[in-house]
Coordinates of C-alpha atoms and ligand atoms in Angstrom, one line a residue:
M1 CA 97.0 116.9 71.9
V2 CA 100.0 119.1 72.6
S3 CA 99.6 121.4 75.7
D4 CA 98.8 125.0 74.9
L5 CA 102.2 126.5 75.8
T6 CA 100.8 130.0 75.9
A7 CA 98.9 129.0 79.0
L8 CA 101.4 126.5 80.4
Q9 CA 102.0 126.8 84.2
P10 CA 104.9 125.2 86.0
I11 CA 104.7 122.7 88.9
H12 CA 106.6 124.4 91.7
V13 CA 108.9 121.6 92.8
G14 CA 110.4 123.5 95.7
F15 CA 112.2 126.5 94.2
T16 CA 112.5 124.8 90.8
N17 CA 109.9 125.2 88.1
C18 CA 109.1 121.9 86.4
F19 CA 107.2 122.3 83.1
P20 CA 105.0 119.3 82.2
I21 CA 104.0 119.3 78.6
D22 CA 101.5 117.0 76.9
T23 CA 103.1 115.9 73.6
G24 CA 100.0 114.1 72.3
D25 CA 101.9 110.9 73.1
G26 CA 102.7 111.1 76.8
L27 CA 104.2 113.8 78.9
V28 CA 107.6 115.5 78.8
L29 CA 108.9 117.3 81.9
I30 CA 111.4 120.1 81.4
D31 CA 113.6 119.8 84.5
T32 CA 112.6 118.3 87.9
G33 CA 113.8 119.5 91.3
L34 CA 115.9 118.6 94.3
D35 CA 115.5 115.0 95.5
T36 CA 113.3 115.2 98.6
D37 CA 110.1 113.4 99.6
Q38 CA 108.3 116.7 99.8
N39 CA 109.3 117.6 96.2
W40 CA 108.3 114.2 95.0
D41 CA 104.8 114.8 96.5
R42 CA 104.8 118.2 94.9
L43 CA 105.6 116.8 91.5
T44 CA 103.2 113.8 91.6
K45 CA 100.3 115.9 93.1
G46 CA 100.9 118.6 90.5
L47 CA 100.5 116.1 87.7
E48 CA 97.4 114.7 89.4
E49 CA 95.9 118.1 89.6
R50 CA 96.4 118.3 85.9
G51 CA 94.6 115.0 85.4
R52 CA 97.8 113.1 84.7
S53 CA 100.0 110.7 86.5
I54 CA 103.7 110.2 86.9
K55 CA 103.3 107.1 84.9
D56 CA 102.4 109.3 81.9
V57 CA 105.9 110.8 81.8
R58 CA 107.7 109.5 78.7
W59 CA 110.6 112.0 78.7
V60 CA 112.5 114.3 81.0
L61 CA 114.3 117.0 79.1
L62 CA 117.1 118.6 81.2
T63 CA 118.5 122.1 80.8
H64 CA 121.6 121.1 82.7
A65 CA 122.9 118.6 85.2
H66 CA 122.6 120.6 88.4
T67 CA 121.0 118.7 91.3
D68 CA 118.1 121.2 91.6
H69 CA 117.2 120.3 88.0
C70 CA 117.9 116.6 87.7
G71 CA 117.6 115.5 91.4
L72 CA 114.3 113.7 90.9
V73 CA 115.1 112.0 87.6
H74 CA 116.1 108.7 89.3
R75 CA 112.6 108.5 90.9
V76 CA 110.8 109.6 87.7
K77 CA 112.6 106.9 85.7
E78 CA 111.8 104.3 88.3
A79 CA 108.1 105.2 88.3
S80 CA 107.6 105.6 84.6
N81 CA 110.7 104.4 82.7
A82 CA 111.0 107.9 81.2
Q83 CA 113.8 108.6 78.8
I84 CA 116.3 111.2 80.1
I85 CA 117.4 113.7 77.5
I86 CA 120.3 116.2 77.8
H87 CA 122.9 118.1 75.7
Q88 CA 125.7 115.8 74.6
L89 CA 128.4 117.8 76.5
E90 CA 126.3 118.1 79.7
A91 CA 125.8 114.3 79.6
F92 CA 129.4 114.0 80.9
F93 CA 128.4 115.9 84.0
L94 CA 125.1 114.0 84.4
R95 CA 127.1 110.8 84.4
Q96 CA 129.5 112.1 87.1
G97 CA 126.7 113.3 89.4
S98 CA 127.6 115.7 92.1
H99 CA 131.2 114.4 92.3
H100 CA 132.7 116.9 89.8
R101 CA 134.3 119.0 92.4
S102 CA 135.7 116.2 94.5
S103 CA 136.9 114.3 91.5
N104 CA 138.7 117.4 90.2
Q105 CA 140.3 118.3 93.5
A106 CA 143.8 118.3 92.1
Q107 CA 142.7 120.6 89.2
F108 CA 140.9 123.0 91.4
T109 CA 143.7 123.1 93.9
R110 CA 146.2 123.9 91.1
L111 CA 143.9 126.5 89.7
F112 CA 143.2 128.3 93.0
L113 CA 146.9 128.3 94.0
E114 CA 147.9 129.7 90.6
H115 CA 145.3 132.5 91.1
G116 CA 146.6 133.5 94.5
V117 CA 144.2 131.8 96.8
P118 CA 146.0 131.0 100.1
E119 CA 146.7 127.3 100.6
Q120 CA 144.8 127.2 104.0
L121 CA 141.7 128.6 102.3
V122 CA 141.9 126.0 99.5
S123 CA 142.1 123.2 101.9
W124 CA 139.2 124.7 103.9
L125 CA 137.1 124.7 100.7
F126 CA 137.6 121.0 100.2
R127 CA 137.1 120.2 103.8
M128 CA 133.7 121.9 103.6
G129 CA 132.9 120.2 100.3
S130 CA 129.3 120.0 99.4
R131 CA 128.4 120.6 103.0
A132 CA 128.6 124.4 102.3
W133 CA 125.6 124.1 100.1
G134 CA 122.2 124.6 101.6
R135 CA 123.6 126.2 104.7
R136 CA 121.9 129.1 106.3
W137 CA 124.5 131.4 104.7
E138 CA 122.9 134.5 106.2
A139 CA 124.1 133.3 109.6
D140 CA 127.7 133.2 108.4
P141 CA 129.8 136.4 109.1
P142 CA 131.3 138.2 106.0
L143 CA 134.7 136.8 105.1
F144 CA 136.3 140.2 104.5
G145 CA 136.9 143.2 106.7
P146 CA 135.8 146.7 105.8
E147 CA 137.5 149.0 103.4
P148 CA 140.3 149.8 102.6
E149 CA 142.0 146.5 103.6
H150 CA 139.6 143.9 102.5
T151 CA 141.7 141.3 104.2
L152 CA 140.4 137.8 104.9
R153 CA 139.0 137.4 108.4
W154 CA 140.1 133.9 109.3
E155 CA 137.8 133.9 112.4
A156 CA 134.8 134.4 110.0
L157 CA 135.9 131.3 108.2
E158 CA 136.3 129.3 111.4
A159 CA 132.8 130.4 112.5
A160 CA 131.5 128.9 109.2
E161 CA 133.3 125.6 109.8
V162 CA 131.2 122.5 109.8
T163 CA 130.6 121.5 113.4
E164 CA 131.2 118.0 114.7
Q165 CA 127.4 117.8 115.3
D166 CA 126.9 118.4 111.6
R167 CA 129.3 115.6 110.8
Q168 CA 127.8 113.1 113.2
G169 CA 124.2 114.4 113.1
P170 CA 121.1 112.6 111.7
D171 CA 121.7 114.1 108.2
A172 CA 125.3 112.9 107.9
G173 CA 126.4 110.5 105.2
H174 CA 124.3 108.6 102.6
A175 CA 122.4 106.5 105.0
V176 CA 119.9 109.3 105.8
P177 CA 116.3 108.2 105.6
V178 CA 114.9 110.1 102.7
S179 CA 111.9 111.4 104.6
R180 CA 114.2 113.3 106.9
R181 CA 115.8 115.3 104.1
D182 CA 114.8 118.8 103.5
E183 CA 116.1 121.6 101.2
R184 CA 118.4 122.9 103.9
S185 CA 120.2 119.6 104.2
P186 CA 123.5 119.5 102.2
N187 CA 122.6 115.8 101.3
V188 CA 120.0 116.8 98.9
W189 CA 122.7 118.5 96.8
R190 CA 124.3 115.1 96.2
F191 CA 123.3 113.3 93.1
K192 CA 124.1 109.8 92.0
G193 CA 125.2 109.9 88.3
L194 CA 123.0 108.7 85.6
E195 CA 123.5 107.7 81.9
P196 CA 121.1 109.7 79.7
D197 CA 119.0 107.8 77.2
V198 CA 119.2 110.5 74.5
T199 CA 121.6 113.4 73.8
F200 CA 121.2 116.3 71.4
D201 CA 123.4 119.0 69.9
D202 CA 123.1 122.7 69.3
D203 CA 120.2 124.0 67.1
Q204 CA 118.6 120.7 66.8
H205 CA 114.9 119.9 66.5
I206 CA 113.8 117.6 69.3
E207 CA 110.6 115.7 68.4
L208 CA 108.6 114.3 71.3
G209 CA 105.2 113.0 70.2
E210 CA 103.7 115.9 68.3
L211 CA 105.8 118.5 70.2
R212 CA 108.7 120.0 68.4
L213 CA 111.2 122.0 70.3
R214 CA 114.4 123.6 69.1
S215 CA 117.5 123.4 71.3
F216 CA 119.8 126.3 71.9
Y217 CA 123.2 125.5 73.3
T218 CA 123.9 128.1 75.9
P219 CA 127.2 127.3 77.8
G220 CA 128.0 129.6 80.7
H221 CA 126.2 128.5 83.9
T222 CA 127.4 125.0 83.0
P223 CA 129.4 123.9 80.0
G224 CA 126.5 122.0 78.4
H225 CA 123.6 124.1 79.4
A226 CA 120.7 124.2 76.9
C227 CA 117.5 126.2 76.4
F228 CA 114.4 125.0 74.5
Y229 CA 112.2 127.0 72.1
H230 CA 108.7 126.3 70.8
E231 CA 108.6 128.2 67.6
E232 CA 104.8 128.1 66.9
S233 CA 103.9 129.6 70.3
R234 CA 107.1 131.6 70.8
V235 CA 107.7 130.2 74.2
F236 CA 111.3 129.9 75.4
F237 CA 112.4 127.6 78.2
A238 CA 115.4 129.3 79.7
G239 CA 116.6 126.9 82.4
D240 CA 119.1 128.8 84.5
H241 CA 120.5 130.7 81.5
I242 CA 118.2 133.7 82.1
L243 CA 116.4 134.3 85.4
K244 CA 114.3 137.3 86.4
R245 CA 116.1 138.6 89.5
I246 CA 119.1 136.4 90.0
T247 CA 122.2 136.6 87.8
P248 CA 123.2 133.0 87.1
N249 CA 126.6 132.0 88.3
P250 CA 129.2 131.2 85.6
G251 CA 130.3 127.9 87.0
L252 CA 133.9 126.6 87.3
Y253 CA 134.3 123.4 85.3
F254 CA 136.9 121.2 83.9
V255 CA 135.4 119.7 80.8
Y256 CA 136.2 115.9 80.7
N257 CA 138.1 116.6 83.9
L258 CA 141.0 118.1 82.0
Y259 CA 142.9 121.1 83.5
E260 CA 143.5 122.5 80.0
R261 CA 139.8 122.5 79.4
R262 CA 138.7 124.8 82.2
S263 CA 135.5 126.4 80.9
K264 CA 135.8 130.2 80.3
S265 CA 132.4 130.5 81.7
L266 CA 131.7 134.2 81.8
P267 CA 132.8 135.0 78.3
D268 CA 130.9 131.9 77.1
Y269 CA 127.9 133.0 79.1
I270 CA 127.8 136.6 77.7
R271 CA 128.0 135.1 74.1
S272 CA 125.2 132.7 75.0
L273 CA 123.1 135.6 76.2
M274 CA 123.6 137.5 73.0
A275 CA 122.9 134.3 71.0
V276 CA 119.3 134.2 72.3
R277 CA 118.6 137.9 72.8
N278 CA 116.7 138.4 69.6
V279 CA 114.7 135.2 69.6
P280 CA 111.1 136.3 69.2
C281 CA 109.4 135.4 72.4
V282 CA 106.1 136.0 74.1
R283 CA 107.1 134.1 77.2
V284 CA 110.5 133.4 78.7
L285 CA 110.2 130.7 81.3
G286 CA 113.1 130.3 83.7
A287 CA 113.7 127.3 85.9
H288 CA 113.4 129.5 89.0
E289 CA 111.4 132.6 89.9
S290 CA 108.6 133.9 87.8
E291 CA 108.4 134.2 84.0
M292 CA 109.8 137.1 82.0
P293 CA 107.7 138.8 79.4
N294 CA 110.5 140.3 77.5
M295 CA 113.6 138.5 76.3
E296 CA 115.7 141.5 75.3
Y297 CA 115.0 143.2 78.7
A298 CA 115.9 140.1 80.6
V299 CA 119.1 139.6 78.7
D300 CA 120.1 143.2 78.9
R301 CA 119.6 143.4 82.6
I302 CA 122.2 140.6 83.1
V303 CA 124.6 141.9 80.5
M304 CA 124.6 145.3 82.1
H305 CA 125.2 143.9 85.5
H306 CA 128.3 142.1 84.2
E307 CA 129.5 145.2 82.3
R308 CA 129.3 147.2 85.5
R309 CA 131.3 144.6 87.4
A310 CA 133.8 144.3 84.6
R311 CA 134.5 148.1 84.9
T312 CA 134.9 147.7 88.7
A313 CA 137.2 144.8 88.1
M314 CA 139.3 146.7 85.5
S315 CA 139.7 149.7 87.8
A316 CA 140.8 147.4 90.7
V317 CA 143.4 145.6 88.5
R318 CA 144.8 149.0 87.5
H319 CA 145.1 149.8 91.3
G320 CA 147.1 146.6 91.9
R321 CA 144.4 144.0 92.7
N322 CA 145.8 142.0 89.9
T323 CA 145.2 138.4 90.9
T324 CA 141.8 136.6 91.1
Y325 CA 142.1 136.3 94.9
G326 CA 143.1 140.0 95.2
L327 CA 140.1 141.0 93.2
L328 CA 137.7 138.8 95.1
P329 CA 136.8 141.2 98.0
V330 CA 136.4 144.1 95.5
L331 CA 133.6 142.2 93.7
F332 CA 132.3 140.5 96.8
P333 CA 132.9 142.7 99.8
T334 CA 130.2 141.0 101.9
L335 CA 131.1 137.4 100.8
R336 CA 130.0 134.6 103.1
A337 CA 132.1 131.4 103.4
S338 CA 129.4 129.2 101.8
A339 CA 129.5 131.3 98.6
L340 CA 133.3 131.3 98.3
F341 CA 133.5 128.7 95.5
P342 CA 131.0 130.4 93.1
A343 CA 132.5 133.8 94.0
L344 CA 136.0 132.7 93.0
G345 CA 134.5 131.4 89.7
E346 CA 132.8 134.6 88.9
T347 CA 135.9 136.7 89.8
L348 CA 138.1 134.6 87.6
G349 CA 135.3 134.9 85.0
H350 CA 135.7 138.7 85.0
L351 CA 139.4 138.4 84.4
D352 CA 138.8 135.9 81.6
L353 CA 136.4 138.4 80.1
L354 CA 138.9 141.3 80.4
E355 CA 141.6 139.1 78.9
E356 CA 139.3 138.2 76.0
Q357 CA 138.6 141.9 75.4
G358 CA 142.3 142.7 75.3
Q359 CA 142.2 144.8 78.5
V360 CA 144.5 142.6 80.6
V361 CA 147.1 139.9 80.0
P362 CA 147.9 137.2 82.5
E363 CA 151.6 136.6 83.2
M364 CA 152.8 133.7 85.3
V365 CA 155.1 135.1 88.0
S366 CA 156.6 132.6 90.5
G367 CA 153.8 130.2 90.0
R368 CA 151.0 132.7 90.1
Y369 CA 149.0 134.5 87.5
I370 CA 149.3 138.3 87.6
Y371 CA 147.0 140.3 85.3
R372 CA 148.7 143.2 83.7
P373 CA 146.5 146.1 82.4
L374 CA 146.9 146.8 78.7
G375 CA 146.3 150.0 76.7
D376 CA 147.4 152.5 79.4
Ligands
ZN401 ZN1 119.0 125.9 89.2

């Protein structure tokens, strides 16, 4: 018998919600969690508490290929030979694993330099690599000085530099015994790529046993992000598309590793929010935090947040902060080094959005994009 989705509760696999659903013919898990021993225990014990075992898992349905969602799929597959299912575009990123950034270093370097980011800062970003993730960012000093200068404080960057001890320490490299990993370790954000067993497209019915879910293609957070909807019970699995308190980051991606195919993540994201806003729902289940009872409210909260920031961005462009890097401290005055990459992505996202709305136009001047305000 199919689980009663109106009563479905997630297994908390660390900070990720994993939804186990009985399909009448084995279990499907919607998302997993970061690959740690502790999370594996959480997942297997969570299933046992529900009277099931990891061996009952026949499918893992992924909302997207971020490590905090797909981290445990290798272990699940090994334990149960489950089929891994993901959107056909996101499959590209699942195959690549967590190497997208390093394998696109040339594209990102070109992009950041064209958008005014100092060379020294770009090379710092790549020196940090994935080690920036999982750091205690609260301990990092803010990168920018107080108003009105908003200039980069290089000493703050140096303070956030990876220490030699980090590099040589017990968590360094791939040879870390798994039991020593925890969620603070940057190693858990690494993910060995995987070939999915099944892919799907937008607006497709996915049949798993007696369970029938509809896919919604919701690019923005990642280029191939998808949500799942159970029509009969009006339950919506939102992944990282809609969360209760956080505003998901519109990620910077090069689809198929092509410079020309940089995702315009924020405009895509807003469109994807509007595409699901009126889906009739009694429960909206995000992959993190607690559930949202009201889809329209949850969507409007995020849209309004970005509208506010778009107004701030537009006003700053008019006042001469007309490159992505120039705009960065206006949108992120208390930015920490470990959040630099997503913050650059979101700032560029706001300029993409303003460009799409016809409020600014980018012009290449001496190798750099300058955004000119329109309609003065
Ligand atoms: Zn996530």
